[in-house]
């Protein structure tokens, strides 16, 4: 490494304007730009997103193939993969993709705490709520297309496999199908943001991954098994249950919320996590 | 300009920074000197709003840093050389930080060149040595051409080449009229770069003085160690105009501002016995060590009746400094 003794020249903008602060005003838009540079310059972002797409399309195709019998099912025919109609067959990868995106969201939130980058970040953006807002916006901007590609890819590939074997299929134009497919993409995005909020809130990758995975996968199952039936009303408000109200084609009757209520409940979870993150990052020492 | 007013930070019962008041002026390099754990980093973190003061205020150019409209263009800070994501390249790290105040590629490349990182601009920050990390941190601090620079132990991890480079850089920045505050726990480093010294120990300011003043006070003002069985009587005779006596153990004391000859003459005149009379010239390093150690001793044995007050020479008024013209 060579040492140069030259001094950094002043940027042109500051010499031409009265005060450096007018040209270099820090705005929410610039905070978003900064977070965009950060998210796109990490290879792990793109590996993670590619994995989410591959999981959705791969598992969806596999599930479709298994259900038509072109690939031998591990257990008896019509097992868990083939049980809920063509749509849930081809979206079989979604559950796993949701867990994966929860992990990626947690990493997006907690990563700067493990690298200590967060001190540089909040020194650059002292109105710290902007850091949370900017991170949420760019994460959504990356995850929404990823989720759409994933669900549409899984739908197209899966239905293709089903129709090639003359199995029953559904079209996007069928009643409720498009809503479920887009709903699944929305659910994936919501869980990414929930993970982001928890990552910032807990400042720990392990802790926030545990919280997201536990809250989505473990808690509903365990609570459903252990708690008396009277608790079912409460359990409907868990993120995964709320999401099932608009990601499945068939209404499950009383046991789930209406689609509109489900969207509202999930959005409330996301808002609560991001709001708590913004509150915490503003109040505590870095 | 940085103004600290009764700045205090407590972590539970631990007082990390204890009511610091000081002004860091533009146009000079101010060295923030103190042993490890003295509270330097905590103070600097409070200035840029990373940590919230328990009480008191830290103002940058007259307002809290968090109220700044263009933070990076107002204060450039190197607080933690490792505060970069190891998975991102040096250039992308700077692009991301610069983007918060509209700084783009051209300026980032300029700054990378000026800190000597052009060749490794596309290497991940995780692969950097401590010295390279420091340079990257300095690059981030310089990015938006700020009026105020705050560098926490920037020399740490730099080779001799790097130290000379940073010395030239800081002098140049101060000469341009900027406010430069850098910390170190080593007097030897400060001697090389600082014009003004802010010495801190156990969270309190022990000295706020120009480096010339510090040198004058520590080595210029002569010190003589006297051992005498008649210490008490001799001490009474010597006490007078501007003479400071320091007792460290019974029968021994230190005299400032009198020569060994003068002390010997006084003793002979009054028939007092002298067993030892040793002139001591303190180096800056030992003056600093003594200053910070005194702080510890003083708080530990404040009730000791036989002690002479030794804080008089450490606490200099904040106005008593020589500020170079900006
Ligand atoms: N986050 C913290 N929690 C508890 N104690 C802390 C924390 N940060 C610093 N301290 C304590 O505050 C004191 C001052 O630390 P610091 O400002 O890092 O000193 P310096 O930078 O001068 O070495 C030390 O005793 C340190 O242990
Ligand atoms: Mg420190």
Coordinates of C-alpha atoms in Angstrom, one line a residue, chain B:
Chain B
X1 CA -16.1 24.5 17.2
X2 CA -17.1 21.9 19.7
X3 CA -18.5 22.9 23.1
X4 CA -19.0 20.6 25.9
X5 CA -21.0 21.7 28.9
X6 CA -21.1 19.6 32.0
X7 CA -21.1 16.5 29.8
X8 CA -21.8 13.4 31.8
X9 CA -22.3 9.8 31.0
X10 CA -23.1 7.0 33.4
X11 CA -23.3 3.4 32.7
X12 CA -25.2 2.1 35.7
X13 CA -23.1 3.1 38.6
X14 CA -20.0 3.6 36.5
X15 CA -19.3 7.2 35.7
X16 CA -17.5 7.1 32.3
X17 CA -17.6 10.9 31.7
X18 CA -17.9 13.2 34.7
X19 CA -19.1 16.7 34.0
X20 CA -16.7 17.7 31.3
X21 CA -16.7 21.3 30.1
X22 CA -14.4 22.3 27.4
X23 CA -14.2 24.1 24.1
X24 CA -12.5 22.6 21.1
X25 CA -11.5 25.5 18.8
X26 CA -11.1 25.7 15.0
X27 CA -7.7 26.2 13.5
X28 CA -5.7 24.0 15.8
X29 CA -5.3 20.3 16.3
X30 CA -6.6 19.4 19.7
X31 CA -5.3 16.3 21.3
X32 CA -7.6 14.4 23.6
X33 CA -5.2 12.6 25.8
X34 CA -5.9 10.1 28.6
X35 CA -5.2 6.5 29.7
X36 CA -7.4 3.7 28.5
X37 CA -10.8 3.9 30.1
X38 CA -10.5 7.6 30.8
X39 CA -13.7 8.4 28.8
X40 CA -12.3 9.7 25.5
X41 CA -14.3 7.4 23.2
X42 CA -17.5 7.9 25.3
X43 CA -17.1 11.7 25.0
X44 CA -16.6 11.5 21.3
X45 CA -19.5 9.2 20.8
X46 CA -21.7 11.7 22.7
X47 CA -20.5 14.6 20.4
X48 CA -21.8 12.8 17.3
X49 CA -24.9 11.6 19.1
X50 CA -24.1 7.9 19.1
X51 CA -24.5 7.8 22.9
X52 CA -27.0 9.9 24.8
X53 CA -25.5 12.0 27.6
X54 CA -26.8 11.3 31.1
X55 CA -26.7 15.0 31.6
X56 CA -25.0 18.0 30.0
X57 CA -24.7 18.9 26.4
X58 CA -22.3 18.6 23.5
X59 CA -22.7 21.2 20.8
X60 CA -21.1 21.2 17.3
X61 CA -21.1 24.7 15.7
X62 CA -23.6 25.8 18.3
X63 CA -26.1 23.0 18.0
X64 CA -26.5 19.3 18.9
X65 CA -25.1 17.1 16.1
X66 CA -28.4 15.4 15.6
X67 CA -30.0 18.7 14.6
X68 CA -27.6 19.1 11.8
X69 CA -29.1 19.3 8.3
X70 CA -26.0 17.9 6.6
X71 CA -24.4 15.6 9.3
X72 CA -21.5 14.3 7.3
X73 CA -20.7 17.7 5.9
X74 CA -20.6 19.1 9.3
X75 CA -18.7 16.5 11.3
X76 CA -16.4 13.8 10.0
X77 CA -15.8 11.2 12.6
X78 CA -13.6 8.1 12.9
X79 CA -14.8 6.4 16.0
X80 CA -14.3 2.7 15.2
X81 CA -12.1 1.6 12.3
X82 CA -14.0 -1.7 12.2
X83 CA -17.3 0.0 11.7
X84 CA -17.7 -1.3 8.1
X85 CA -19.4 -4.3 6.7
X86 CA -16.8 -6.9 5.8
X87 CA -18.8 -8.1 2.9
X88 CA -18.8 -4.8 1.1
X89 CA -15.9 -3.2 -0.9
X90 CA -14.2 -0.1 0.4
X91 CA -15.6 1.9 -2.4
X92 CA -19.1 0.8 -1.9
X93 CA -18.8 1.5 1.8
X94 CA -17.9 5.1 1.0
X95 CA -20.5 5.4 -1.7
X96 CA -23.2 4.3 0.7
X97 CA -22.1 6.7 3.4
X98 CA -21.6 9.6 0.9
X99 CA -25.0 9.0 -0.6
X100 CA -26.6 10.2 2.7
X101 CA -25.5 13.8 1.8
X102 CA -25.4 13.5 -2.0
X103 CA -21.7 12.6 -2.4
X104 CA -21.0 10.6 -5.5
X105 CA -18.4 8.5 -7.2
X106 CA -16.1 11.2 -8.2
X107 CA -15.6 12.5 -4.7
X108 CA -15.3 8.9 -3.3
X109 CA -12.6 8.1 -5.7
X110 CA -10.8 11.3 -4.8
X111 CA -10.9 10.5 -1.1
X112 CA -9.8 6.9 -1.7
X113 CA -6.8 8.2 -3.6
X114 CA -5.9 10.7 -0.9
X115 CA -5.8 8.0 1.8
X116 CA -3.9 5.7 -0.4
X117 CA -6.6 3.0 -0.9
X118 CA -7.2 3.3 -4.6
X119 CA -5.5 -0.1 -5.3
X120 CA -7.8 -1.9 -2.8
X121 CA -10.9 0.1 -3.5
X122 CA -12.6 -3.0 -4.9
X123 CA -11.5 -5.3 -2.1
X124 CA -13.9 -6.2 0.7
X125 CA -13.4 -4.2 3.9
X126 CA -13.3 -7.5 5.7
X127 CA -9.9 -8.3 4.2
X128 CA -8.4 -5.0 5.5
X129 CA -5.7 -4.8 8.1
X130 CA -6.2 -2.5 11.1
X131 CA -4.1 0.2 9.4
X132 CA -6.1 0.0 6.1
X133 CA -9.3 0.0 8.2
X134 CA -8.1 3.2 9.8
X135 CA -7.4 4.7 6.4
X136 CA -10.9 3.7 5.3
X137 CA -12.4 5.3 8.4
X138 CA -10.4 8.5 7.8
X139 CA -11.6 8.5 4.2
X140 CA -15.2 8.3 5.5
X141 CA -14.5 11.1 7.9
X142 CA -13.1 13.3 5.1
X143 CA -15.8 12.4 2.6
X144 CA -18.1 15.4 2.7
X145 CA -15.3 17.9 3.5
X146 CA -16.5 18.6 7.0
X147 CA -15.6 21.6 9.2
X148 CA -15.1 19.5 12.2
X149 CA -13.1 16.3 12.4
X150 CA -13.2 13.9 15.3
X151 CA -10.8 11.0 15.2
X152 CA -10.7 8.4 18.0
X153 CA -7.2 6.9 18.2
X154 CA -6.6 7.3 14.5
X155 CA -2.9 6.5 14.8
X156 CA -3.7 3.1 16.2
X157 CA -2.5 0.4 13.8
X158 CA -0.8 2.8 11.4
X159 CA 2.9 2.3 10.5
X160 CA 5.4 5.1 10.8
X161 CA 4.6 6.1 7.2
X162 CA 0.9 6.4 8.1
X163 CA 1.6 8.4 11.2
X164 CA 3.6 10.9 9.3
X165 CA 0.9 11.1 6.7
X166 CA -1.9 11.6 9.2
X167 CA 0.2 14.3 11.0
X168 CA 0.6 16.2 7.8
X169 CA -3.1 15.7 7.0
X170 CA -4.3 17.0 10.4
X171 CA -2.0 20.0 10.4
X172 CA -3.2 20.9 6.9
X173 CA -6.9 20.5 7.9
X174 CA -6.4 22.7 11.0
X175 CA -4.5 25.3 9.0
X176 CA -7.6 25.5 6.7
X177 CA -9.4 26.6 9.8
X178 CA -11.1 23.4 10.7
X179 CA -11.7 22.0 14.1
X180 CA -9.7 18.9 14.7
X181 CA -10.0 16.7 17.7
X182 CA -8.1 13.5 18.0
X183 CA -7.7 11.1 20.9
X184 CA -4.8 9.0 22.0
X185 CA -3.6 7.3 25.1
X186 CA 0.0 8.0 24.2
X187 CA 1.7 11.3 24.9
X188 CA 4.3 10.5 22.3
X189 CA 1.7 10.5 19.6
X190 CA 0.2 13.7 20.8
X191 CA 3.5 15.5 20.9
X192 CA 3.8 14.8 17.2
X193 CA 0.5 16.2 16.0
X194 CA -1.4 18.3 18.6
X195 CA -1.2 22.0 19.2
X196 CA -3.5 22.0 22.1
X197 CA -4.1 19.3 24.8
X198 CA -7.2 18.2 26.6
X199 CA -6.0 15.7 29.2
X200 CA -8.7 13.5 30.7
X201 CA -8.5 11.0 33.5
X202 CA -11.4 9.1 35.1
X203 CA -13.9 11.1 33.1
X204 CA -12.6 14.5 34.2
X205 CA -10.6 17.1 32.4
X206 CA -7.2 17.3 34.1
X207 CA -5.6 19.9 31.9
X208 CA -6.7 22.2 29.1
X209 CA -3.6 23.8 27.8
X210 CA -1.5 24.4 24.7
X211 CA 1.2 21.8 24.2
X212 CA 3.8 24.5 24.7
X213 CA 2.2 25.3 28.0
X214 CA 2.2 21.7 29.0
X215 CA 5.9 21.3 28.1
X216 CA 6.7 24.5 30.0
X217 CA 4.8 23.5 33.0
X218 CA 6.0 19.9 33.2
X219 CA 9.7 20.1 32.2
X220 CA 10.4 23.8 32.2
X221 CA 9.3 24.3 35.8
X222 CA 12.1 22.5 37.6
X223 CA 11.4 19.9 40.2
X224 CA 13.6 18.9 43.0
X225 CA 13.2 15.9 45.3
X226 CA 14.2 16.6 48.8
X227 CA 14.7 14.0 51.6
X228 CA 15.2 15.4 55.0
X229 CA 14.6 14.3 58.6
X230 CA 13.5 17.9 59.2
X231 CA 11.1 17.9 56.3
X232 CA 8.3 19.6 58.1
X233 CA 10.4 22.6 59.2
X234 CA 12.1 22.9 55.8
X235 CA 8.8 22.7 53.9
X236 CA 7.5 25.6 56.0
X237 CA 10.5 27.7 55.2
X238 CA 10.3 26.9 51.5
X239 CA 6.6 27.6 51.0
X240 CA 6.2 31.0 49.4
X241 CA 5.5 32.7 46.1
X242 CA 4.5 30.2 43.5
X243 CA 6.4 27.4 45.1
X244 CA 4.5 24.1 45.1
X245 CA 5.3 21.4 47.5
X246 CA 4.2 17.8 47.0
X247 CA 4.5 15.2 49.7
X248 CA 4.7 11.6 48.7
X249 CA 6.0 9.9 51.9
X250 CA 7.1 11.1 55.3
X251 CA 10.5 12.8 55.2
X252 CA 10.4 13.4 51.5
X253 CA 8.9 16.0 49.3
X254 CA 9.1 17.6 45.9
X255 CA 9.6 21.2 45.2
X256 CA 8.7 23.1 42.1
X257 CA 10.1 26.4 40.9
X258 CA 13.1 26.4 43.2
X259 CA 16.6 25.2 42.3
X260 CA 18.5 22.6 44.3
X261 CA 21.0 25.3 45.2
X262 CA 18.3 27.6 46.6
X263 CA 16.9 24.8 48.7
X264 CA 20.3 23.8 50.0
X265 CA 21.1 27.4 50.9
X266 CA 17.8 27.8 52.9
X267 CA 18.5 24.5 54.7
X268 CA 22.1 25.5 55.6
X269 CA 21.0 28.9 56.8
X270 CA 18.6 27.3 59.3
X271 CA 20.8 24.4 60.2
X272 CA 18.4 21.8 58.8
X273 CA 19.6 18.4 57.7
X274 CA 19.3 17.2 54.1
X275 CA 19.8 13.6 53.1
X276 CA 18.9 13.9 49.4
X277 CA 18.5 16.8 47.0
X278 CA 17.8 15.6 43.4
X279 CA 16.8 17.8 40.5
X280 CA 14.3 16.0 38.2
X281 CA 13.5 16.9 34.6
X282 CA 10.3 15.4 33.6
X283 CA 9.7 14.2 30.1
X284 CA 6.3 15.0 28.6
X285 CA 5.4 11.3 28.8
X286 CA 6.2 11.2 32.6
X287 CA 4.5 14.5 33.2
X288 CA 1.4 13.1 31.6
X289 CA 1.6 9.8 33.5
X290 CA 2.1 11.7 36.7
X291 CA -0.9 13.9 35.9
X292 CA -3.2 11.0 35.3
X293 CA -1.8 9.0 38.2
X294 CA -2.2 11.9 40.6
X295 CA -5.9 11.9 39.6
X296 CA -6.2 8.4 40.8
X297 CA -4.2 9.0 44.0
X298 CA -6.0 12.2 44.8
X299 CA -9.4 10.6 44.7
X300 CA -8.2 7.6 46.6
X301 CA -6.7 9.4 49.6
X302 CA -8.4 12.8 49.5
X303 CA -8.8 12.7 53.3
X304 CA -5.2 12.3 54.0
X305 CA -4.4 15.2 56.4
X306 CA -0.6 15.5 55.6
X307 CA -1.0 16.0 51.9
X308 CA -0.4 19.3 50.2
X309 CA -2.9 20.1 47.6
X310 CA -1.7 19.0 44.3
X311 CA -4.6 19.9 42.1
X312 CA -3.5 23.5 41.9
X313 CA -1.1 22.9 39.1
X314 CA -3.3 20.6 37.1
X315 CA -6.5 22.5 36.9
X316 CA -5.8 25.4 34.6
X317 CA -8.5 27.8 33.6
X318 CA -9.9 27.1 30.2
X319 CA -9.1 30.7 29.1
X320 CA -5.4 30.2 29.9
X321 CA -4.4 28.8 26.6
X322 CA -2.6 30.0 23.5
X323 CA -4.9 29.5 20.5
X324 CA -3.2 29.8 17.2
X325 CA -4.8 32.1 14.7
X326 CA -7.2 30.3 12.5

